[in-house]
mmCIF file of C-alpha atoms in Angstrom:
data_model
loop_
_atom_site.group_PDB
_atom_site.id
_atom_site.type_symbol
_atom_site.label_atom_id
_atom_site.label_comp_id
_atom_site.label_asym_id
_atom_site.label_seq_id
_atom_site.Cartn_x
_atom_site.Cartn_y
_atom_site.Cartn_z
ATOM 1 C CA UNK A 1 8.299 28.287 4.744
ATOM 2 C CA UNK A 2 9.725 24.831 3.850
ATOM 3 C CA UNK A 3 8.333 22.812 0.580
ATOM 4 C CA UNK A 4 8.826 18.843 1.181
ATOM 5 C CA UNK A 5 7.539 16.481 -1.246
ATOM 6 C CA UNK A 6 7.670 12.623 0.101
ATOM 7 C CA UNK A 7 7.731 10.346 -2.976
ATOM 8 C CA UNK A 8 6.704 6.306 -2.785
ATOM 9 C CA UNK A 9 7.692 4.556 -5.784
ATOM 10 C CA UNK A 10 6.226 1.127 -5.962
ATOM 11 C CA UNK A 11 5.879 -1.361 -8.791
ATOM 12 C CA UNK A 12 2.153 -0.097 -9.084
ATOM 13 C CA UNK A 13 1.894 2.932 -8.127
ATOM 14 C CA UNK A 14 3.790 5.940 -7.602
ATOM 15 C CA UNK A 15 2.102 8.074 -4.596
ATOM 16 C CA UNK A 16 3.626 11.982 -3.706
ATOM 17 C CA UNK A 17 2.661 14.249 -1.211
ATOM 18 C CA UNK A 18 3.654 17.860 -0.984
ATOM 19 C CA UNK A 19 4.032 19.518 2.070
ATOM 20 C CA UNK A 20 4.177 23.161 3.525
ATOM 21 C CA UNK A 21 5.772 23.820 6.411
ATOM 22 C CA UNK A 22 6.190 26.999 8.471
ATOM 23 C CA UNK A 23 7.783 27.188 11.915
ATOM 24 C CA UNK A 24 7.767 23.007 11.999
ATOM 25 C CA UNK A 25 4.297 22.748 11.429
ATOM 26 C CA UNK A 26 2.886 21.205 8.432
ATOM 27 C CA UNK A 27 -0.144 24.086 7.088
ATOM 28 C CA UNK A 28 -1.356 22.465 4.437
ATOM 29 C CA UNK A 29 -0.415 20.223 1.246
ATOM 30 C CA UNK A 30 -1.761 17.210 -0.925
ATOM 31 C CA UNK A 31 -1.394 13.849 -2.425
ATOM 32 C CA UNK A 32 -1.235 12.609 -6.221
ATOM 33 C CA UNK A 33 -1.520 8.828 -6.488
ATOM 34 C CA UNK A 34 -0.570 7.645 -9.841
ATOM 35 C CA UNK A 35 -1.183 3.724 -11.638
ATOM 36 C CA UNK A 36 2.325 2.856 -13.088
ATOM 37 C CA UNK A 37 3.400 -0.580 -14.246
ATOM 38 C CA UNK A 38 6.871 -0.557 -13.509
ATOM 39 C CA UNK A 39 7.849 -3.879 -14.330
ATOM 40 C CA UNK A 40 6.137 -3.116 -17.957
ATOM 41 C CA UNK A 41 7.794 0.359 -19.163
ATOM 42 C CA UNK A 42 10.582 1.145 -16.568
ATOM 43 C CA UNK A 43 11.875 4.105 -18.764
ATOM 44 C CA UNK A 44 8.159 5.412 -17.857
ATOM 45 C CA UNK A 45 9.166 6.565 -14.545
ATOM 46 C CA UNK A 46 11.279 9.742 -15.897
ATOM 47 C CA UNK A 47 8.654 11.483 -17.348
ATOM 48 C CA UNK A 48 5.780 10.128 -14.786
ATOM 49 C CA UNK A 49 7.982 11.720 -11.980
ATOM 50 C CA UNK A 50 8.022 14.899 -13.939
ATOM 51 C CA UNK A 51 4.486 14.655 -14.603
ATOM 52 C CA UNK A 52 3.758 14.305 -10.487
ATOM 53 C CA UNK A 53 6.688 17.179 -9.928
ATOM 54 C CA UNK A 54 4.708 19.997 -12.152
ATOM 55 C CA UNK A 55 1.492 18.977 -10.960
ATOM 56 C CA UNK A 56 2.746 19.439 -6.969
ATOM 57 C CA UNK A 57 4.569 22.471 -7.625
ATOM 58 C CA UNK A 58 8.040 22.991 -6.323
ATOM 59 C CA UNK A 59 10.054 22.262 -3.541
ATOM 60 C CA UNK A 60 13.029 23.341 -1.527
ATOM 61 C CA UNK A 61 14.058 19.089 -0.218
ATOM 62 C CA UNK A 62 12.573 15.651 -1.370
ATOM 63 C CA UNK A 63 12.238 12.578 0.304
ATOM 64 C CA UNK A 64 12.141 9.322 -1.230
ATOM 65 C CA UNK A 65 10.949 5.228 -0.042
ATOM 66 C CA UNK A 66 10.074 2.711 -2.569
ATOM 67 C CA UNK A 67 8.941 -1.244 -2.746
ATOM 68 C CA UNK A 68 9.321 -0.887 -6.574
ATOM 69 C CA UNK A 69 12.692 -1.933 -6.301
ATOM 70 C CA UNK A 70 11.135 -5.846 -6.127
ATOM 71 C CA UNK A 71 9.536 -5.821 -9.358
ATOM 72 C CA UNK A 72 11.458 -8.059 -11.877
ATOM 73 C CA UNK A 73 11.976 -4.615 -14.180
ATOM 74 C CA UNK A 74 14.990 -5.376 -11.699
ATOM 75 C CA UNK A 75 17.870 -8.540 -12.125
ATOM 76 C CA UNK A 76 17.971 -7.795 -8.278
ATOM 77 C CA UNK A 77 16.428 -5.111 -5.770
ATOM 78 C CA UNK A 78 19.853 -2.983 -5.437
ATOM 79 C CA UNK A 79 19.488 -2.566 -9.113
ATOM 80 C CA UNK A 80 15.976 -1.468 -8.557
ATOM 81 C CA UNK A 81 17.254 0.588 -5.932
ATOM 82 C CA UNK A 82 19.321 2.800 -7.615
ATOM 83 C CA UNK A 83 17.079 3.028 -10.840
ATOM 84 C CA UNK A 84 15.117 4.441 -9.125
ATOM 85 C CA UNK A 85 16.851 6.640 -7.057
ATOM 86 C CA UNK A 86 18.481 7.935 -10.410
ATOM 87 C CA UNK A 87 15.221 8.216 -11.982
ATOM 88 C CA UNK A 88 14.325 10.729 -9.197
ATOM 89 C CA UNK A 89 17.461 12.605 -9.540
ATOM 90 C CA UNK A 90 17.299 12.898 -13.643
ATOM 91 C CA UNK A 91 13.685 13.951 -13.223
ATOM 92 C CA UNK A 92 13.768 16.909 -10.789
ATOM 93 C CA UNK A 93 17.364 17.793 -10.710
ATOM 94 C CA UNK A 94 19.193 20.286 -8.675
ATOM 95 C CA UNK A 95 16.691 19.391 -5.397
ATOM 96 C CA UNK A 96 18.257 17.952 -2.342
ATOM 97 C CA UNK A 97 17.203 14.446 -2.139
ATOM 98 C CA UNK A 98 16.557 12.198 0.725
ATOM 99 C CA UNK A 99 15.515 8.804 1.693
ATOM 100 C CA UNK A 100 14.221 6.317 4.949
ATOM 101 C CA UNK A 101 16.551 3.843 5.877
ATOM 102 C CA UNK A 102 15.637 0.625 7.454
ATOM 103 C CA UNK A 103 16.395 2.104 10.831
ATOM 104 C CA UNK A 104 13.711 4.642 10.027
ATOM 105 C CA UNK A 105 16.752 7.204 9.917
ATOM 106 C CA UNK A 106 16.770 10.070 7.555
ATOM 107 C CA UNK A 107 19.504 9.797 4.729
ATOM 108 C CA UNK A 108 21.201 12.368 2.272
ATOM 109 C CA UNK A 109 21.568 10.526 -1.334
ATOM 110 C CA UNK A 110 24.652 12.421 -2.471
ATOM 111 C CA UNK A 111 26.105 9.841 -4.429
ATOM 112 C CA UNK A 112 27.967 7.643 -2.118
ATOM 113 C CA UNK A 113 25.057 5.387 -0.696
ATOM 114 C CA UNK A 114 27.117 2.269 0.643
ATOM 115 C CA UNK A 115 24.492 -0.077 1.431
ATOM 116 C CA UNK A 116 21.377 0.233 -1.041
ATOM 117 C CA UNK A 117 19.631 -2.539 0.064
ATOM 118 C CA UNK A 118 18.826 -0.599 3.854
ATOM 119 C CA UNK A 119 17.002 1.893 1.885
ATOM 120 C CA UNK A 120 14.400 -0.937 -0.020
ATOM 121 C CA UNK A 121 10.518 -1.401 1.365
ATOM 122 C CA UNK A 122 10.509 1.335 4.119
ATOM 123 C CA UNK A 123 7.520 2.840 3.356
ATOM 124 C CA UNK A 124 5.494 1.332 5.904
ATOM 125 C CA UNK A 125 8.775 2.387 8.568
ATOM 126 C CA UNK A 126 7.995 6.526 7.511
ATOM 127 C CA UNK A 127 4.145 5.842 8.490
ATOM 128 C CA UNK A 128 4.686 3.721 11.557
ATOM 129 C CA UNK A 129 6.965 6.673 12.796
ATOM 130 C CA UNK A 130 4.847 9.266 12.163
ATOM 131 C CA UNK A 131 1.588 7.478 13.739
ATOM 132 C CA UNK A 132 4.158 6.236 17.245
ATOM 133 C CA UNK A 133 4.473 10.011 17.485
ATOM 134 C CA UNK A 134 0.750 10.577 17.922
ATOM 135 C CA UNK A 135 -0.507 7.065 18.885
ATOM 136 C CA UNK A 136 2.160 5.551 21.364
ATOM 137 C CA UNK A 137 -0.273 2.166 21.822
ATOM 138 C CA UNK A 138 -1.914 0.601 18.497
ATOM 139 C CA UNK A 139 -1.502 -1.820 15.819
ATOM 140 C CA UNK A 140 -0.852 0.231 12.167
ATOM 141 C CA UNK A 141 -2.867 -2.000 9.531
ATOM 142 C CA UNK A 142 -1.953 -0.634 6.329
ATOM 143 C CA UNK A 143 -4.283 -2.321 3.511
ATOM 144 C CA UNK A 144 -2.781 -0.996 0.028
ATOM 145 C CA UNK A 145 -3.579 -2.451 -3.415
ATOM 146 C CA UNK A 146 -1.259 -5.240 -3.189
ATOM 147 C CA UNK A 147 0.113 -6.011 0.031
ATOM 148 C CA UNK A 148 -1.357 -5.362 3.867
ATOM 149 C CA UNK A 149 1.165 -3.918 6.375
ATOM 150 C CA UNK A 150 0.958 -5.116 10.232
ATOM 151 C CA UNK A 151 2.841 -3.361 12.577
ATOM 152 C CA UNK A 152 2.153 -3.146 16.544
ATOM 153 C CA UNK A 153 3.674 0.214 18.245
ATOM 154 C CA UNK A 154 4.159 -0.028 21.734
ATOM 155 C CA UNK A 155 5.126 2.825 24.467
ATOM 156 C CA UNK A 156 5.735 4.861 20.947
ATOM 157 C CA UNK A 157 8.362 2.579 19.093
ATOM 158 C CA UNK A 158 7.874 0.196 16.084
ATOM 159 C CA UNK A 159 7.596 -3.384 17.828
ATOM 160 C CA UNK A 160 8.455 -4.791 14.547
ATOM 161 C CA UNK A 161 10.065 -7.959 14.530
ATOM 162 C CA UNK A 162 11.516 -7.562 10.498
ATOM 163 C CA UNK A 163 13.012 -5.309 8.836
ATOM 164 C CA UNK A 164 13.339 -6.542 5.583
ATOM 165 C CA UNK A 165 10.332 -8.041 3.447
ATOM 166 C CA UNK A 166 11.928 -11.532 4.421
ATOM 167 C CA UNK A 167 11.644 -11.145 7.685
ATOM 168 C CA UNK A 168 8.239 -9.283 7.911
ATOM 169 C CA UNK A 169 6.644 -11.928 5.971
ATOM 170 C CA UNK A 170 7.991 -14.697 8.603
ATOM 171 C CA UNK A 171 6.455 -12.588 11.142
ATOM 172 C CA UNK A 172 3.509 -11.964 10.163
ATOM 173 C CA UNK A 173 3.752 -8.424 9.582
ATOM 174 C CA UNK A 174 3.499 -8.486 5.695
ATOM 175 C CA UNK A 175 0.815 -10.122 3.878
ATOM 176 C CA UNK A 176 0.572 -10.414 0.272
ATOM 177 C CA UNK A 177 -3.072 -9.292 -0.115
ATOM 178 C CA UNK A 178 -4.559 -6.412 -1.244
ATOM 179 C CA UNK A 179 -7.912 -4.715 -1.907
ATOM 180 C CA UNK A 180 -7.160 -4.208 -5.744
ATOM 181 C CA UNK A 181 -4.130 -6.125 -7.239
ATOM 182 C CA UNK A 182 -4.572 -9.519 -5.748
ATOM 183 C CA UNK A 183 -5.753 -12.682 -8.242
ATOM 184 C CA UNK A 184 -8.840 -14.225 -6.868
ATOM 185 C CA UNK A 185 -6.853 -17.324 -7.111
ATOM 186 C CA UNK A 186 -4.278 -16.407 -4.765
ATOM 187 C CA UNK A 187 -7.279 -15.649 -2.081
ATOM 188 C CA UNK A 188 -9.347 -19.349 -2.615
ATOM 189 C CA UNK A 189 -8.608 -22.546 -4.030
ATOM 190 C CA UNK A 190 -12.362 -23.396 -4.713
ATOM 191 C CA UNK A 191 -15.541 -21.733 -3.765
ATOM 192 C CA UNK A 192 -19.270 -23.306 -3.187
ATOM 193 C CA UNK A 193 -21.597 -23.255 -6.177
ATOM 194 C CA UNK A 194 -25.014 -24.576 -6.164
ATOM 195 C CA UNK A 195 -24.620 -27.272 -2.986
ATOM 196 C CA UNK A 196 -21.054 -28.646 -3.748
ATOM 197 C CA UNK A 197 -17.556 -27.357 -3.319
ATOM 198 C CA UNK A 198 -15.982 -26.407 -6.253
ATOM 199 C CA UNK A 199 -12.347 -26.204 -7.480
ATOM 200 C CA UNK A 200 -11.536 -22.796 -9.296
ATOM 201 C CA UNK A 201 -9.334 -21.714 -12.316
ATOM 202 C CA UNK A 202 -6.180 -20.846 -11.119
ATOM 203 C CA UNK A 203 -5.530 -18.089 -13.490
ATOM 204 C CA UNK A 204 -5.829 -14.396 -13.787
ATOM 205 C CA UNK A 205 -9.076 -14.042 -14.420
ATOM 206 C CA UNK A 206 -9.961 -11.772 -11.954
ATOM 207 C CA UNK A 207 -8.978 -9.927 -8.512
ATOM 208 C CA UNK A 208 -9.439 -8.413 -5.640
ATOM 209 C CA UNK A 209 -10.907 -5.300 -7.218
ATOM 210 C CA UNK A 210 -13.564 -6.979 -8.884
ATOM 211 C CA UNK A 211 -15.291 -8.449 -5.558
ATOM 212 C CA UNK A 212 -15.673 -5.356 -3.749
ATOM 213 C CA UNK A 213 -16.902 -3.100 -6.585
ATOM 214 C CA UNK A 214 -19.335 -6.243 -7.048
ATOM 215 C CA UNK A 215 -20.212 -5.871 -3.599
ATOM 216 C CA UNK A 216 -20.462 -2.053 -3.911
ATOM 217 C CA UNK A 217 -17.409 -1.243 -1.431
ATOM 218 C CA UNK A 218 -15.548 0.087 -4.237
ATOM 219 C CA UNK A 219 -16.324 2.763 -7.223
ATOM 220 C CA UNK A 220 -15.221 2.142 -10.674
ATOM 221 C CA UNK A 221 -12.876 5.458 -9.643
ATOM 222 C CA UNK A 222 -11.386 3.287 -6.598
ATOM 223 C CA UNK A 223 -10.665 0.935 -9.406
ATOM 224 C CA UNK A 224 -7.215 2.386 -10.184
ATOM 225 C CA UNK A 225 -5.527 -0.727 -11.519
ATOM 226 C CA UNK A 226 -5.448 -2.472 -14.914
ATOM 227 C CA UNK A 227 -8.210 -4.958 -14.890
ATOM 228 C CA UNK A 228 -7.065 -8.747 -15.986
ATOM 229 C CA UNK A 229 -9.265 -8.068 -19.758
ATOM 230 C CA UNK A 230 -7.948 -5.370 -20.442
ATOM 231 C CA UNK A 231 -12.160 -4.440 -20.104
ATOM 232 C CA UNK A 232 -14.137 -1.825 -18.679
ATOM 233 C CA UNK A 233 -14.261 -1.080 -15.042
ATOM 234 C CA UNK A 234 -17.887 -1.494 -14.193
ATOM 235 C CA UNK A 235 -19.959 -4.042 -11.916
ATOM 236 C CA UNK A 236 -20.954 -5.562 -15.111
ATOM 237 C CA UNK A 237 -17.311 -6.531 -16.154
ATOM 238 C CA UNK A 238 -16.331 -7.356 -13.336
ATOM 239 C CA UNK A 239 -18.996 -10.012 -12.685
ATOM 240 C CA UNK A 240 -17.812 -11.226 -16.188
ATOM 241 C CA UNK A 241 -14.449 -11.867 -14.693
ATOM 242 C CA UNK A 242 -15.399 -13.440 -11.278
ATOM 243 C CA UNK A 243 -17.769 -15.865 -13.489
ATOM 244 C CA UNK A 244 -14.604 -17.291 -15.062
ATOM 245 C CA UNK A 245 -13.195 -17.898 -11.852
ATOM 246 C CA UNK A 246 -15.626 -20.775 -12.040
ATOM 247 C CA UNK A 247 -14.570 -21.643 -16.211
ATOM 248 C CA UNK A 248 -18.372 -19.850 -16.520
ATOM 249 C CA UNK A 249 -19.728 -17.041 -18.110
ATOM 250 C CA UNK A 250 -22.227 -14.786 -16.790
ATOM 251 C CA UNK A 251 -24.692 -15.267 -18.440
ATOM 252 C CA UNK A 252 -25.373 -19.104 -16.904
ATOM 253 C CA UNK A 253 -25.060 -17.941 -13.757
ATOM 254 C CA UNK A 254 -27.719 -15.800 -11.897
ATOM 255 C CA UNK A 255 -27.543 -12.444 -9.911
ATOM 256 C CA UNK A 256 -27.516 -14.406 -6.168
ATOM 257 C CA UNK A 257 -24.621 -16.697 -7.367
ATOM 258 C CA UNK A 258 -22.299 -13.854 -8.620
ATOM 259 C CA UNK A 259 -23.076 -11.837 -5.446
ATOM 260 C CA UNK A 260 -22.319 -14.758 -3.699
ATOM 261 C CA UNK A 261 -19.395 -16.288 -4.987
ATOM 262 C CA UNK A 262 -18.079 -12.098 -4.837
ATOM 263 C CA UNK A 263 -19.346 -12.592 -0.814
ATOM 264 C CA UNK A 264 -17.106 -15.933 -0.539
ATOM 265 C CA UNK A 265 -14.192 -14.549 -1.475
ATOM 266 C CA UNK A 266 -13.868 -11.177 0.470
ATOM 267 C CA UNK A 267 -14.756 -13.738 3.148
ATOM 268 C CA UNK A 268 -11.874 -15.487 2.630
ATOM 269 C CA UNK A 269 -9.570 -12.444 2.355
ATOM 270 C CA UNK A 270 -11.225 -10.998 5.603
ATOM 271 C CA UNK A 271 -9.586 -14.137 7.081
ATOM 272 C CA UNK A 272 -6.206 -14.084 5.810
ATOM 273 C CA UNK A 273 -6.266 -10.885 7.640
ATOM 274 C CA UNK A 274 -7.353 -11.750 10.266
ATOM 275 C CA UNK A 275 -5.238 -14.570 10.910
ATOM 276 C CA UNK A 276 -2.169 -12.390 9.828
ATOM 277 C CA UNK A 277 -3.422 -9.714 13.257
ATOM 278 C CA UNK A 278 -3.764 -12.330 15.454
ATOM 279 C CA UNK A 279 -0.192 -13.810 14.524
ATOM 280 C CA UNK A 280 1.302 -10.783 15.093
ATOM 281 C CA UNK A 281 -0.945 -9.556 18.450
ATOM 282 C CA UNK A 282 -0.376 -13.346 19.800
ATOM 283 C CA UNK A 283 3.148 -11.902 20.977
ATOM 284 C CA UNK A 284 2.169 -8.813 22.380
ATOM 285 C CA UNK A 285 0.761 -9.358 26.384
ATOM 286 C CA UNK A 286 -2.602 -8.074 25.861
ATOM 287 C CA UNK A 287 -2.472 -7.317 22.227
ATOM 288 C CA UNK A 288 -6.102 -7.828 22.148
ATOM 289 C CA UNK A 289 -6.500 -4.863 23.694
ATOM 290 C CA UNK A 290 -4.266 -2.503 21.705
ATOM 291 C CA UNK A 291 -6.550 0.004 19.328
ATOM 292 C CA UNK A 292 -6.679 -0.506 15.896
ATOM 293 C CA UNK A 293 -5.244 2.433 13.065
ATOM 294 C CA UNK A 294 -6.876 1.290 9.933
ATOM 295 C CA UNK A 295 -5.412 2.952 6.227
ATOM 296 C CA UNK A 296 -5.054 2.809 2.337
ATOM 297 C CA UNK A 297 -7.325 1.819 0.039
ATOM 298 C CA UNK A 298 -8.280 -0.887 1.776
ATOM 299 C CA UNK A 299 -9.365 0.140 5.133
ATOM 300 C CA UNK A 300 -12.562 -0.584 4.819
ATOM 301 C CA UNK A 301 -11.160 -4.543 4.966
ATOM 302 C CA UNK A 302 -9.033 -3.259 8.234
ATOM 303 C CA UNK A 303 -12.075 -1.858 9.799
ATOM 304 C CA UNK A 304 -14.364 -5.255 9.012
ATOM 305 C CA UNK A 305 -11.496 -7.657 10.974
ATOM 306 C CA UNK A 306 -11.462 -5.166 13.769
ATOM 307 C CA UNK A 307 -14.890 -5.156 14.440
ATOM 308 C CA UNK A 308 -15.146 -8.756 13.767
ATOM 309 C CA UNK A 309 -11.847 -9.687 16.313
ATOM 310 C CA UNK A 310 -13.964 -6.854 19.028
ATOM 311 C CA UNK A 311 -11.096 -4.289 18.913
ATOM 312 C CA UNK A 312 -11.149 -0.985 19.184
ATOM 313 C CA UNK A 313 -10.379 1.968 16.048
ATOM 314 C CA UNK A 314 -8.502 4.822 16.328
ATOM 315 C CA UNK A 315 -9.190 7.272 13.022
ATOM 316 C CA UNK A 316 -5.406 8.190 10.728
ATOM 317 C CA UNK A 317 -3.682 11.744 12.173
ATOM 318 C CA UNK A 318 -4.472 14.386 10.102
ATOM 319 C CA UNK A 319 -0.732 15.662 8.929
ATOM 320 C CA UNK A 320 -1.644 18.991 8.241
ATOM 321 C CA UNK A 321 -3.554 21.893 10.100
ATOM 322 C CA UNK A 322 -5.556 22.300 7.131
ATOM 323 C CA UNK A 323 -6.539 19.059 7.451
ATOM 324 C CA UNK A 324 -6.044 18.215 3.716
ATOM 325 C CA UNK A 325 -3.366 15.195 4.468
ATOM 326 C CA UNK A 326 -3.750 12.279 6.105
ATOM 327 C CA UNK A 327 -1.056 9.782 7.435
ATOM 328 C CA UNK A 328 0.063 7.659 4.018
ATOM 329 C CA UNK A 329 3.712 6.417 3.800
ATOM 330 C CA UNK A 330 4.393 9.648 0.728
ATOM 331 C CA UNK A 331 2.905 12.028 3.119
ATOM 332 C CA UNK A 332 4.752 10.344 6.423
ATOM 333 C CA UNK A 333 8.026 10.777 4.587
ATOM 334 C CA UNK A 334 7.372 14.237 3.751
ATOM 335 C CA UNK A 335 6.472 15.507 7.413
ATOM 336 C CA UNK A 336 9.218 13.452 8.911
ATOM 337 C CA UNK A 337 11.703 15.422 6.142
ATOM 338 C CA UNK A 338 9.939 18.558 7.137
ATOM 339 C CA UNK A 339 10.219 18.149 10.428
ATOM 340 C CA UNK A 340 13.699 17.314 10.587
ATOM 341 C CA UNK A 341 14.768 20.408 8.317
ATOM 342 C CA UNK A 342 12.199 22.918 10.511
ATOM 343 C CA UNK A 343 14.090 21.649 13.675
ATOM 344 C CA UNK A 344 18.005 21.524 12.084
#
C-alpha cells in the first residue's frame, strides 16, 4: 500500500487529499478544504499544514501545486514559491516531497530547484492530466472561489495555449471570476433598479457568494470565505450587502428588487463565462461539439453556460474505487504521485 497526499496551497484556501493506493489503484481516500488568508497571516501556514497533516493521517510521499505564490504576502511569486515549499517541508518533515511542473512533469524538491517559477499555478495542469486520461475529448471548466479554469483536451493532451497565468489569461483560459471570492463590482458596473439603469458602488461591499446563497444555489456551509462585514453568513446578511451595492439599505428596498438585482448579477457572471468558453472553443474546429467536464464549487455556474451554449456534460472521474474522491487539482496531484510511485 502507498499513502499520497496531494496538497494545493492557494492564497484562499489550502485543499489536501489523501490517497491509498494498492497495486496502482487508488482504493479509497478524502479531501480537507481549508479557508486561509494567506496574504493576511503567512506564518499561519505552518501550523494550518500540520493541522490538515494530523487530520489526513500519514503518508509514505507528498505532492505539492500552489497559486498562493501570487498573493502580495509575496515581494514576487518565486518568493512565494519557496515559502511555501519550505512551509511544507518545516511542517511534515522527513516525507519525500514532490511537485507539478509547468510541463505537467513530476518533480523531486530536494533542495536544488533551479527554476521556481515552472512550479507556480499548476494546479489546474495535475487535473487536466488526470481527466485527458479518462476523457480524451472535452473542455475542463474548473469554477473555484476565485478564478474559473478553461482548458480544451483534445485526442487526450492539454490543448492549452498558456502556461503561465500571463499567458492563460490572454487566451482565454483563465478568468478572474469565481462563485465565492469575487466583488460584485468586478462582475457589473451598474445594474437596473426600478425602470432606469443605475451606476453601482465600486467597493467591497459584497461578492459573488452573496448572490447565489440569495438565490438559494449556495448554503451558508458553501459559504467558506470571509464575508466583506465581517457579518453573519445568512440570506439575510447577505441581502444587506448586495443592497449597498446600490449605496441602499435593505430595508428601502423590497423582497423582488433584492432577488432581482441578486438575478442581474449572476446573469452577468454567467456571461463572462460564457464569453471566456466561446473564446477559447472559437479555435478548436468543432469546439462546439466537444463535451463539457464541469467542477469546484462553482459548477453549478459551469453547468448553467453549458446548457445555455447547447453542449453536452460529462460528470468528474471518480479517483478512487471507493468512490469517495472526485477529480480536484489536491486529489489529481495525489493520484498522478501515486501512480507514478505504484508503476516506478
Amino acid at each position: 500500500m502507498i499513502r499520497v497526499i496531494g496538497w494545493d496551497i492557494g492564497g484562499a484556501n489550502v485543499k489536501a487529499a489523501r490517497l491509498l493506493f494498492t497495486d496502482g489503484r487508488a482504493e479509497s481516500g478524502r479531501t480537507v478544504r481549508r479557508y486561509f488568508e494567506l496574504w493576511n497571516k503567512r506564518e499561519g501556514l505552518h501550523p494550518l499544514l500540520q493541522e490538515i497533516h494530523s487530520d489526513l493521517g500519514s503518508a509514505d510521499a507528498m505532492v505539492l501545486t500552489m497559486t498562493g505564490e501570487l498573493c502580495d504576502a509575496f515581494h514576487d511569486r518565486a518568493e512565494g514559491v519557496a515559502y511555501i515549499i519550505d512551509a511544507v517541508r518545516e511542517a511534515i518533515p522527513g516525507i519525500p516531497l514532490y511537485a507539478i511542473d509547468l510541463e505537467g512533469r513530476i518533480v523531486r524538491l530536494d533542495g536544488g530547484e533551479a527554476d521556481l517559477l515552472t512550479l507556480a499555478a499548476t494546479n489546474w495542469i495535475a487535473e487536466a492530466r488526470v481527466l485527458a486520461s479518462r476523457q480524451p475529448n472535452c473542455l475542463m471548466m474548473d469554477i473555484g472561489s476565485t478564478t474559473t479554469d478553461l482548458i480544451p483536451i483534445l485526442d487526450g493532451k492539454l490543448a492549452a495555449q498558456g502556461k503561465r497565468d500571463i499567458e492563460r489569461l490572454a487566451h482565454g483560459e483563465l478568468i478572474y471570476t469565481g462563485a465565492l471570492r469575487t466583488p460584485v463590482a468586478a462582475i457589473v458596473s451598474q445594474i437596473p433598479m426600478r425602470g432606469v439603469i443605475c451606476r453601482i458602488a465600486a467597493e467591497y461591499f459584497a461578492i459573488s457568494a452573496d448572490v447565489y446563497l440569495a438565490l438559494g444555489r449556495l448554503t451558508p456551509e458553501d459559504y467558506t470565505c470571509a464575508t466583506p462585514d465581517g457579518r453573519e453568513k445568512t440570506k439575510e446578511g447577505a441581502l444587506e450587502r448586495l443592497a449597498r451595492v446600490a449605496c441602499e439599505d435593505s430595508k428601502h428596498l423590497t423582497a423582488g428588487e433584492l432577488h432581482a438585482l441578486a438575478a442581474y448579477i449572476a446573469e452577468k457572471q454567467l456571461q463572462q463565462i460564457t464569453e471566456g468558453m466561446l473564446h477559447v472553443l472559437s479555435r478548436i474546429e468543432n469546439g462546439l461539439r466537444l463535451p463539457v467536464v464541469s467542477v469546484g464549487i462553482g459548477a453549478f455556474l459551469g453547468e448553467a453556460c453549458t446548457r445555455r451554449m447547447y453542449l453536452t456534460t460529462c460528470d468528474p472521474p471518480v479517483l478512487t474505487d471507493s468512490g469517495s474522491v472526485t477529480l480536484s487539482p489536491c486529489a489529481a496531484a495525489a493520484y498522478l504521485l501515486g501512480q507514478a510511485l505504484s508503476h516506478g
